[in-house]
Short mmCIF file of C-alpha atoms in Angstrom, two decimals:
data_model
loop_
_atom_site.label_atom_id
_atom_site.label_comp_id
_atom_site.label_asym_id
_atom_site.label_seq_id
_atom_site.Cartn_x
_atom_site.Cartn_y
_atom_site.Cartn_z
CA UNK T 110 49.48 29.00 5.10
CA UNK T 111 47.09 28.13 7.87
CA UNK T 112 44.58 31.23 6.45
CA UNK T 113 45.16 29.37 2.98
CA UNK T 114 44.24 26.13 4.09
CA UNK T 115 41.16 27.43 5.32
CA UNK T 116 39.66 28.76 2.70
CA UNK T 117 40.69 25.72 0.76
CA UNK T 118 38.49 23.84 3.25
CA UNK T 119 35.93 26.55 3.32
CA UNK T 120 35.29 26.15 -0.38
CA UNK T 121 35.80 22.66 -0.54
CA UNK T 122 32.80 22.48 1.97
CA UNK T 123 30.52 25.01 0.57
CA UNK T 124 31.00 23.10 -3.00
CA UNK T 125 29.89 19.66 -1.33
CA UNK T 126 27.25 21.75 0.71
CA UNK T 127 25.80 22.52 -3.00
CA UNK T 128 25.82 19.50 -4.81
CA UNK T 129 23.80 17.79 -1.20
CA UNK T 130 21.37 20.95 -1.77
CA UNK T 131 21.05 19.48 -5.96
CA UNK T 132 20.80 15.97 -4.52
CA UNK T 133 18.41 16.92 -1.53
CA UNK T 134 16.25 18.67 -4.19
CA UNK T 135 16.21 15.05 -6.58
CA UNK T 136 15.76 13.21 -3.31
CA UNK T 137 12.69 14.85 -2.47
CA UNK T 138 11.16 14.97 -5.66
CA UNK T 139 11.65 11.47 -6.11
CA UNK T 140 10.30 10.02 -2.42
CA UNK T 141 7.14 11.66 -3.10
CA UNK T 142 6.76 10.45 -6.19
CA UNK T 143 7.52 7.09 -5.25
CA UNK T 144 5.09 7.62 -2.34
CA UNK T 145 2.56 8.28 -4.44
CA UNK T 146 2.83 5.29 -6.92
CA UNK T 147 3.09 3.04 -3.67
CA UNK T 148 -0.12 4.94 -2.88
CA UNK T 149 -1.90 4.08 -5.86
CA UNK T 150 -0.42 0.29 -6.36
CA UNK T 151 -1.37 -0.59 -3.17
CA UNK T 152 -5.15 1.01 -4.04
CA UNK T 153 -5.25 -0.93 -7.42
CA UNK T 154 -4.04 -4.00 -5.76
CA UNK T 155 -6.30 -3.54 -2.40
CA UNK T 156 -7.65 -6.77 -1.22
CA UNK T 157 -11.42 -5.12 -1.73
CA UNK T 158 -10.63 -5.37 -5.61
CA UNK T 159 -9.25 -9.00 -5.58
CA UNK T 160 -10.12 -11.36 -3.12
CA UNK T 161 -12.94 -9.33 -1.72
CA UNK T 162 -14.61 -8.56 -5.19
CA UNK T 163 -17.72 -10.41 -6.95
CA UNK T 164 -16.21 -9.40 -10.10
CA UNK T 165 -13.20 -11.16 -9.28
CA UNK T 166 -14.95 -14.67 -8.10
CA UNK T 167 -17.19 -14.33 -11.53
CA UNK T 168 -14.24 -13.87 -13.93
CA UNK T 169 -12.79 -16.95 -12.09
CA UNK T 170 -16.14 -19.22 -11.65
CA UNK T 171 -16.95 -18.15 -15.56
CA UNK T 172 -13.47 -19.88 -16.19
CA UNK T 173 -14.27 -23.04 -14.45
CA UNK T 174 -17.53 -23.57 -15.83
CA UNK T 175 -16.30 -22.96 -19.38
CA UNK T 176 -13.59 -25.33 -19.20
CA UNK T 177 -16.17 -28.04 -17.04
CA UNK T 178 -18.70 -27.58 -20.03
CA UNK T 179 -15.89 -27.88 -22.15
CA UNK T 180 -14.32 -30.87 -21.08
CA UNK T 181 -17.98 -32.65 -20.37
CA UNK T 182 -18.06 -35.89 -22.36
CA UNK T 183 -20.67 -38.41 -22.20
CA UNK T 184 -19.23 -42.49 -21.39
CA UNK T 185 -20.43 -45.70 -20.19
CA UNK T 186 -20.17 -44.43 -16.52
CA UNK T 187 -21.33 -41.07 -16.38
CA UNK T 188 -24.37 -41.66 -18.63
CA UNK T 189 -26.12 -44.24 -16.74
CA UNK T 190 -26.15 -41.58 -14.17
CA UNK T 191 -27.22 -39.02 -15.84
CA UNK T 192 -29.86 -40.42 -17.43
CA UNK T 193 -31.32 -41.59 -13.82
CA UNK T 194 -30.84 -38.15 -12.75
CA UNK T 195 -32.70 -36.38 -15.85
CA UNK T 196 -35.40 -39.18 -15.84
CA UNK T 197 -36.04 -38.66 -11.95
CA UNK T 198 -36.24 -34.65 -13.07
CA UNK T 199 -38.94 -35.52 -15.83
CA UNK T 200 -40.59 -37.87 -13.09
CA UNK T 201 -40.76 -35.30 -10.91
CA UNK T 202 -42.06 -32.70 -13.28
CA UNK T 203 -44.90 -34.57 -14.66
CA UNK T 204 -46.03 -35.26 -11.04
CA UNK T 205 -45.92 -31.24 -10.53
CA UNK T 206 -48.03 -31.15 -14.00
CA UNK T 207 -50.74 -34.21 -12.25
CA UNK T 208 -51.11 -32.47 -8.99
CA UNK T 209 -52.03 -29.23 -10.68
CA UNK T 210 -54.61 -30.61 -12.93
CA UNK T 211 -56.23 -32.41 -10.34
CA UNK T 212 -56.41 -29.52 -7.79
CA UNK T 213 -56.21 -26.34 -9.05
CA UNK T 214 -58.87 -26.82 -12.17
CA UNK T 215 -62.26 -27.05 -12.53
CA UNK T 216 -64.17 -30.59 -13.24
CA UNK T 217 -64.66 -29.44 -16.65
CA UNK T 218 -61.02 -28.64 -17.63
CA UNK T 219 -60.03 -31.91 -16.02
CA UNK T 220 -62.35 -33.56 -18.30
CA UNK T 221 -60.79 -31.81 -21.27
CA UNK T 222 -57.07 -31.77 -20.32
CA UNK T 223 -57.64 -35.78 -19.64
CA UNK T 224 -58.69 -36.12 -23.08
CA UNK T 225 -55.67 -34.07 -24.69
CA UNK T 226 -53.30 -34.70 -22.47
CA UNK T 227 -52.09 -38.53 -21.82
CA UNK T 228 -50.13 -37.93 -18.89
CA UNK T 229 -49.26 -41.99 -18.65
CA UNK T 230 -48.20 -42.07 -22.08
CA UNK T 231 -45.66 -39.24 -21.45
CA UNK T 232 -44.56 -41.47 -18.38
CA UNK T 233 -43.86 -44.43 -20.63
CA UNK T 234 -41.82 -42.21 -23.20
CA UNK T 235 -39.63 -40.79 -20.18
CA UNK T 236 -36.55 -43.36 -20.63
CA UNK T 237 -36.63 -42.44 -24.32
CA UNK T 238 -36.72 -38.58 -23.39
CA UNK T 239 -33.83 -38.79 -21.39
CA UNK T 240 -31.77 -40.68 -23.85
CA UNK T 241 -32.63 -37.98 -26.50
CA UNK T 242 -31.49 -35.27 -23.88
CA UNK T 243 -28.50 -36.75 -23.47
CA UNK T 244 -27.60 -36.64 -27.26
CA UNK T 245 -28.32 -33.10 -27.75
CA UNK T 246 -26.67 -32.58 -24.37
CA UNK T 247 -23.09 -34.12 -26.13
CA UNK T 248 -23.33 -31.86 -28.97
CA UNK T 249 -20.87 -29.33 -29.52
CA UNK T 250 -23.28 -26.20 -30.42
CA UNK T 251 -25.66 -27.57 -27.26
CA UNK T 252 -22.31 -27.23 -25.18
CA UNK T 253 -21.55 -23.14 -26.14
CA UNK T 254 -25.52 -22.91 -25.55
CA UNK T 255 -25.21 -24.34 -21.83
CA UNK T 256 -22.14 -22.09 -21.53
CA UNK T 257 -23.73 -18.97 -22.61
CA UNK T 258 -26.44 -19.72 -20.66
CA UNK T 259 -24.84 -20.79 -17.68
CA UNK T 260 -22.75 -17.23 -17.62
CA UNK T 261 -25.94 -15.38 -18.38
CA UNK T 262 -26.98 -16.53 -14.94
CA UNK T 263 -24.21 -16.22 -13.26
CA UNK T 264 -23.67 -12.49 -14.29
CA UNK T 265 -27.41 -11.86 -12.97
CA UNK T 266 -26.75 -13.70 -10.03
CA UNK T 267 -23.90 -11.27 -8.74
CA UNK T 268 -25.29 -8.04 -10.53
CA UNK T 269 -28.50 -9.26 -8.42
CA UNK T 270 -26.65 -9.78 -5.55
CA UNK T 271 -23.51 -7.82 -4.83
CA UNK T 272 -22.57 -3.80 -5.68
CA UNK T 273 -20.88 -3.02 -8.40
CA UNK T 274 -18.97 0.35 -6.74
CA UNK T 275 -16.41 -1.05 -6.07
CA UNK T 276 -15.40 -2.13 -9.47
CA UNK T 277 -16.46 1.17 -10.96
CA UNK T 278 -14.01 2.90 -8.51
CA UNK T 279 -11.05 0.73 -9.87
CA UNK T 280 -11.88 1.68 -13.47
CA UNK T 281 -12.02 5.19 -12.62
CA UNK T 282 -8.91 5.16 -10.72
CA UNK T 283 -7.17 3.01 -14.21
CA UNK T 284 -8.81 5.60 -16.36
CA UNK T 285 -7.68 8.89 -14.79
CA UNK T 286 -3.83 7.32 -14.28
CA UNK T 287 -4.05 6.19 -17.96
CA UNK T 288 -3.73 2.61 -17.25
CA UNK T 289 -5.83 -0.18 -19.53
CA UNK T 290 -6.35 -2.43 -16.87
CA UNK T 291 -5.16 -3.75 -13.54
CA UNK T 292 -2.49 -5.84 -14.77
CA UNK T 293 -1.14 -3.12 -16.95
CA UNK T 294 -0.87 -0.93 -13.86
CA UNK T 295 0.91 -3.38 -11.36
CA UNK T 296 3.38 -3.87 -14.06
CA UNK T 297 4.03 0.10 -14.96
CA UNK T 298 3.97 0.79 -11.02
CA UNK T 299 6.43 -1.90 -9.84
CA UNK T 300 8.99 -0.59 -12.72
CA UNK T 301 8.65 3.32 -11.61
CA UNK T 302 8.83 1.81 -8.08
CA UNK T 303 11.85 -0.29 -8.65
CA UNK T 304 13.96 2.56 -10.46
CA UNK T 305 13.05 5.18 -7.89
CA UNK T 306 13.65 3.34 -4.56
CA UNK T 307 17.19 2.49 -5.89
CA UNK T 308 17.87 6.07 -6.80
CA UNK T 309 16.20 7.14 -3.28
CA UNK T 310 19.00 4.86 -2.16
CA UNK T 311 21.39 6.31 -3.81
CA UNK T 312 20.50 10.09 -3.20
CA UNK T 313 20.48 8.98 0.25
CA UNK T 314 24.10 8.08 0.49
CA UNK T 315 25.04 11.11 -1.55
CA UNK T 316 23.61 13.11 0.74
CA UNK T 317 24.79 11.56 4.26
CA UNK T 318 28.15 11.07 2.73
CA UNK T 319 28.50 14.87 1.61
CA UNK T 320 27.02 16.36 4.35
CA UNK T 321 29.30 14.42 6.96
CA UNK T 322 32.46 14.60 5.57
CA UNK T 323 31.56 18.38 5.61
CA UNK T 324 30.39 18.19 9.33
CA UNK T 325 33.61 16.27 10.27
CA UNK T 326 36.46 18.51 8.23
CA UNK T 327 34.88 21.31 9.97
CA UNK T 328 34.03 20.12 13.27
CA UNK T 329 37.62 18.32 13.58
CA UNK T 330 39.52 21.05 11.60
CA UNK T 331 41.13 24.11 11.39
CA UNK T 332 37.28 25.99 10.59
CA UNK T 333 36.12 25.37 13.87
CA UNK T 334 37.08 28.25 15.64
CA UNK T 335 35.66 30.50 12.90
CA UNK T 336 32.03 31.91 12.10
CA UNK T 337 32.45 30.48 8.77
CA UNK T 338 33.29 27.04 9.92
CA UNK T 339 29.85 27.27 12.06
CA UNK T 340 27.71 28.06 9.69
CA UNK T 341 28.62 25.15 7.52
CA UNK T 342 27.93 23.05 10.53
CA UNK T 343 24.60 24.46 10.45
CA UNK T 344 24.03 24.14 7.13
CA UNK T 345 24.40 20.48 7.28
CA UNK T 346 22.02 20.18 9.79
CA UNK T 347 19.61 22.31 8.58
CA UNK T 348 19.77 19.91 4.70
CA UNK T 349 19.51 17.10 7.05
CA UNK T 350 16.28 18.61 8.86
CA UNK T 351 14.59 19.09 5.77
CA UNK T 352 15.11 16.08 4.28
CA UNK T 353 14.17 14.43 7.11
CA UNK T 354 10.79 16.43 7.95
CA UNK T 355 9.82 16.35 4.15
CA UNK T 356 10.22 12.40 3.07
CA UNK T 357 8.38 9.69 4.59
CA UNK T 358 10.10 8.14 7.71
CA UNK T 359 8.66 4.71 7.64
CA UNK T 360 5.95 2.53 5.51
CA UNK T 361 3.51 -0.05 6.72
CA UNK T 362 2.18 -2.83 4.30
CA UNK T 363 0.77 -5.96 5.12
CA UNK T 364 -0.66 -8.11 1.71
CA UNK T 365 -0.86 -11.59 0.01
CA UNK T 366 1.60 -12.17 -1.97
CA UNK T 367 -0.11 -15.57 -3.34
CA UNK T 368 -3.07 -17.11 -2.15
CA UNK T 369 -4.35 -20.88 -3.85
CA UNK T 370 -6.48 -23.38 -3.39
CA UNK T 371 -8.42 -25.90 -5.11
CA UNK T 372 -12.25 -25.50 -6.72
CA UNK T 373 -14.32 -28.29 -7.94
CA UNK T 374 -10.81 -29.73 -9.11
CA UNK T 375 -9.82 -26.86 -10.48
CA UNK T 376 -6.67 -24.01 -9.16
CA UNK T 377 -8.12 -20.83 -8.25
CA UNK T 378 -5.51 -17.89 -7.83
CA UNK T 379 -4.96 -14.58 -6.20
CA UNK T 380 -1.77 -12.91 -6.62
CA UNK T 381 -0.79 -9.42 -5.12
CA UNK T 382 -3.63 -8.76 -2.48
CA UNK T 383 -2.68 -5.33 -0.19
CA UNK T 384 -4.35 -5.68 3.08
CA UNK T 385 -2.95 -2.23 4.38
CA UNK T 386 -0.25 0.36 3.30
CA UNK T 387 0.65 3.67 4.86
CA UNK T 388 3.70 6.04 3.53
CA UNK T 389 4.17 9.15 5.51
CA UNK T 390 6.48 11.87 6.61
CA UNK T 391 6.24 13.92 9.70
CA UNK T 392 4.79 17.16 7.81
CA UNK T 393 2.29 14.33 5.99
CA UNK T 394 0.70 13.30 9.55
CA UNK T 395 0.75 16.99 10.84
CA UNK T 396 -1.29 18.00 8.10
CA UNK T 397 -3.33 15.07 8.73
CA UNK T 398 -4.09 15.45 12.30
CA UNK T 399 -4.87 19.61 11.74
CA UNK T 400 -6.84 18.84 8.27
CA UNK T 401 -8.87 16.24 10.55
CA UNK T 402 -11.20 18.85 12.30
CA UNK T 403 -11.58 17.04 15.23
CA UNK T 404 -10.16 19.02 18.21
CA UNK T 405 -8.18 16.41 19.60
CA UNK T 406 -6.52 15.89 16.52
CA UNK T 407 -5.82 19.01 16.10
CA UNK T 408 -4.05 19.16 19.07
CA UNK T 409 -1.66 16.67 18.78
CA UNK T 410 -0.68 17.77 15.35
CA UNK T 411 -0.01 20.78 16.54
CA UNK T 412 2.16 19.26 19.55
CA UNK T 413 3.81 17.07 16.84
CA UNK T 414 4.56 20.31 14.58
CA UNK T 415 5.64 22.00 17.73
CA UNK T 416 7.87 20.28 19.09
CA UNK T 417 9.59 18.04 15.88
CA UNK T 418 9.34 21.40 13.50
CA UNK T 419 9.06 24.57 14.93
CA UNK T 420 11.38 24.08 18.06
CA UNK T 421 14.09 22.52 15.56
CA UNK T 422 14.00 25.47 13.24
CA UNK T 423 14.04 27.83 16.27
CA UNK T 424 16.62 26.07 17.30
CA UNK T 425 18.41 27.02 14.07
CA UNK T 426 17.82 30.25 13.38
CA UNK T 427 19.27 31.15 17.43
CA UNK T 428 22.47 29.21 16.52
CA UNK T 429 22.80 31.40 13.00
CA UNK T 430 21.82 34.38 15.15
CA UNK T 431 24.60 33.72 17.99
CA UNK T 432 27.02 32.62 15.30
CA UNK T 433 26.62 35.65 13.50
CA UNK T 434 26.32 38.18 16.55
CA UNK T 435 27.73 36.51 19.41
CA UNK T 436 28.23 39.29 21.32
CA UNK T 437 24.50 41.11 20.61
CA UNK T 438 22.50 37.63 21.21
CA UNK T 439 24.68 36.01 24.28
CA UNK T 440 22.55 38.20 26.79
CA UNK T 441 18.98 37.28 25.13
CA UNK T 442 17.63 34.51 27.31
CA UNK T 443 15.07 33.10 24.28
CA UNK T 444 18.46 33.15 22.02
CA UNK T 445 20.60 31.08 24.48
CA UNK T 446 17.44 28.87 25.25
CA UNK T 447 17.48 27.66 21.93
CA UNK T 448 20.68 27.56 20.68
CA UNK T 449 21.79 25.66 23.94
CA UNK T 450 19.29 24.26 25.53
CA UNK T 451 16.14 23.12 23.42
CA UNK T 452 17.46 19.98 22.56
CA UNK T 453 15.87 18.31 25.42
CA UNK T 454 12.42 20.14 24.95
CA UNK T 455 12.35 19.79 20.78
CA UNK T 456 11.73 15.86 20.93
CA UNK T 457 13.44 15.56 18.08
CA UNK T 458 15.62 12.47 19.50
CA UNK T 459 12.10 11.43 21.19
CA UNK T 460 10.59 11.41 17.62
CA UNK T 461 13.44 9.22 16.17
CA UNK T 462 13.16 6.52 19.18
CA UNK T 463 9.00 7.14 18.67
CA UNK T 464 9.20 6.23 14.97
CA UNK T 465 12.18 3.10 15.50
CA UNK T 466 9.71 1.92 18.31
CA UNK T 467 6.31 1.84 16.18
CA UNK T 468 8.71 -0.01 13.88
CA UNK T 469 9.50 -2.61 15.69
CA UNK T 470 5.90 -2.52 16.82
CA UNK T 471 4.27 -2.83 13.47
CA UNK T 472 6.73 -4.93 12.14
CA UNK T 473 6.04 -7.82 15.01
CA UNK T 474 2.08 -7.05 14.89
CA UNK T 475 2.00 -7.58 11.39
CA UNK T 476 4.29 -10.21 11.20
CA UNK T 477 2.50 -12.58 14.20
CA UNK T 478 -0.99 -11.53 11.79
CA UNK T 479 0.21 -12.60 8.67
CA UNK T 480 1.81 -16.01 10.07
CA UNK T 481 -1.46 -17.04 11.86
CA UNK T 482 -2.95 -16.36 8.46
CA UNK T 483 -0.85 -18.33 6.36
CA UNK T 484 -1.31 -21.30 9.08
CA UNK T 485 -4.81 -20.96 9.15
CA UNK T 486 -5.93 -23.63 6.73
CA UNK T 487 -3.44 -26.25 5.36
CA UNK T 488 -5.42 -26.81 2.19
CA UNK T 489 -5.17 -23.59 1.39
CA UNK T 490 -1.85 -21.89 0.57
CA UNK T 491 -1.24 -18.58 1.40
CA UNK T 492 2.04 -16.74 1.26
CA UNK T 493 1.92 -13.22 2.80
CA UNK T 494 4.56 -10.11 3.04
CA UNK T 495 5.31 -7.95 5.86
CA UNK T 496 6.55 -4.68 3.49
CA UNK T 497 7.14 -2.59 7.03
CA UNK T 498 10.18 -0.84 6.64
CA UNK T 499 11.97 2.38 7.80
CA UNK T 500 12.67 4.98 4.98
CA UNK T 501 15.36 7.77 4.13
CA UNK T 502 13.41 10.09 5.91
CA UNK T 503 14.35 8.22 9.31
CA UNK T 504 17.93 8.04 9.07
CA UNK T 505 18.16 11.53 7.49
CA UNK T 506 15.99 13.11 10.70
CA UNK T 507 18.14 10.48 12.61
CA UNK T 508 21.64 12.57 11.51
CA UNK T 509 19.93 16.11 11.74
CA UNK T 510 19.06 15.27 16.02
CA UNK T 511 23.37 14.00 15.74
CA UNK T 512 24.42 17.05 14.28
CA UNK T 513 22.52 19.08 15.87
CA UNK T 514 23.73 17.98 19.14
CA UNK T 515 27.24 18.62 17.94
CA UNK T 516 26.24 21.84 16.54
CA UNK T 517 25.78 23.23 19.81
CA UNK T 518 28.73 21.87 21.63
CA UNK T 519 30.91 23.60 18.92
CA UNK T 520 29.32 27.30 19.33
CA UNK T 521 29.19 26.55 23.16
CA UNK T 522 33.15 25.56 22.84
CA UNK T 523 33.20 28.60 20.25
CA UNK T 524 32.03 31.08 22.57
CA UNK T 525 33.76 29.58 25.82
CA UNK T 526 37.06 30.72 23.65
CA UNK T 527 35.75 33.94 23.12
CA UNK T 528 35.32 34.60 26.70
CA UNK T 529 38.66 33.37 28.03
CA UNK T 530 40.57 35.20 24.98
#
């Protein structure tokens, strides 16, 4: 009954061990492509494209000045004024015109240009100049002419003034993803990043769920004084490891969620501005740190892959080695080093508190950085988002360092048996 039983549980396990290995599969597949959309959202939406841009402050001055121009209408109290202010222009002008005749010509030219030109007669004719300006100024063809000509200038002014890279970059990055434009693409990206967090959720559970309820029917049960039994332990930490070494273990973001404040009377707007966002796993910065060139680098990626990677699959493969051969293995000293006794050296645990640490870390930096910011200038209202958060990576690495401590107390128990039997 008791032999029945077990391979009742032994299937039952291996069958839950298979659909975590389908669900482990979707889970990966489905972090890094939600790592990569957060990626590229939080490039389209980078504060160098929005707030930072010229592009940006020109599509929003061009609105302001079209809508001024549009809403200009002469009355009783602005046209007094402006007429002072064009006739003091005119003034001004013809003085420009005097001073240049008088000093910068010959005697003869004078002569001729004071016979041609009656420069106190143009004087006299100012008030009516300024009231004819002012009609053709409140015409509704004049108005699209000062428009056009107004945004004429302004377009020169920035293409004099600022580069244009930037912008190009964010059209080639909308091009090459397909997107029309940079509303299209914060719209398409939220979605995708919206379905797949929930279903990284979801896979998440799955797997932790499986996995343990395997890890506790056969720690707890009848399987745990058999091979079999042990190598289902194993199994669940090795899914765990994986998971854990191959999805990101934390993000960092820091934006603007909505900035506004007022211009010449009018509400100008920025929505959406990414300051900084970082996604990765632990295999992400190891192959950041080696792909750097820089020796230092190098070396602490390859401390990092060391000690969270290699040591933890050593660790592994001695426990399926001892499990399977406990009697040829028990004497090697590298074997029993591993199996029993790396847990302190692999960091693994260290790595966990590391990562939960710069959490905490990040998450109070940014926070303190983004309230000063929004408290920085009350006429101005800015409301900002912290995004740092841990990811399924963490708590999956988080349950491989558990199970792998209990992995080792059960073939140390295991082989404690052996010995006294």
């Amino acid at each position: 009954m008791k032999t029945n039983s077990s391979r009742l549980l032994f299937a039952a396990s291996l069958l839950l061990i298979m659909l975590s290995v389908y669900f482990s599969v979707l889970h990966i597949q489905t972090a890094r492509q939600n790592q990569e959309n957060n990626i590229l959202q939080s490039e389209i939406n980078s504060i160098r494209y929005g707030l930072l841009n010229a592009d940006e402050w020109k599509h929003n001055l061009a609105g302001i000045i079209s809508k001024k121009i549009e809403e200009f209408e002469l009355t009783e109290q602005n046209k007094e004024q402006l007429k002072t202010q064009i006739e003091d222009l005119l003034y001004g002008l013809l003085d420009q015109v005097n001073k240049i005749l008088r000093d910068d010509m010959g005697k003869i030219k004078q002569f001729l240009m004071d016979a041609f030109v009656d420069l106190d007669k143009l004087r006299e004719n100012v008030p009516q100049l300024s009231e004819n300006l002012l009609e053709e100024l409140g015409k509704p063809h004049n108005k699209n002419n000062l428009k056009e000509l107004t945004l004429q200038k302004l377009d020169s002014y920035v293409e004099e003034t600022f580069n244009n890279d930037e912008q190009l970059k964010l059209q080639q990055i909308l091009e090459k993803h397909g997107f029309q434009n940079k509303e299209e693409a914060t719209t398409v990206l939220e979605q995708r990043i919206k379905r797949d967090t929930k279903k990284l959720r979801n896979y998440t559970f799955a797997i932790s769920g499986l996995l343990l309820v395997v890890f506790l029917l056969n720690f707890f049960g009848e399987n745990r004084k058999t091979k079999w039994g042990l190598f289902l332990l194993l199994l669940t930490s090795l899914i765990f490891l994986i998971n854990g070494l191959a999805v990101p273990m934390i993000d960092i973001e820091a934006k603007i969620s909505r900035i506004n404040f007022q211009l010449i009377g009018e509400n100008i707007h920025f929505g959406n501005q990414v300051f900084f966002y970082q996604s990765k796993s632990i295999l992400d910065v190891v192959w950041i740190l080696i792909s750097n060139g820089q020796a230092d680098m190098i070396f602490v990626g390859i401390l990092i892959f060391t000690f969270s990677v290699l040591f933890p699959v050593t660790k592994l493969i001695s426990s399926f080695l001892t499990i399977h051969s406990p009697g040829r293995f028990k004497s090697g000293r590298f074997i029993r080093f591993f199996t029993f006794k790396s847990g302190k050296w692999s960091m693994a645990d260290v790595m966990v508190v590391a990562i939960f640490m710069a959490f905490i870390g990040f998450d109070g930096i940014i926070s303190d950085q983004l309230e000063y910011l929004t408290n920085t200038n009350k006429y101005i209202e800015v409301v900002t988002t912290n995004g740092t958060s841990l990811q399924s990576g963490f708590y999956l690495f988080l349950l491989f360092c558990l199970t792998g401590i209990f992995l080792s107390l059960a073939i140390q128990k295991k082989n404690q048996q052996g010995k006294s039997g």
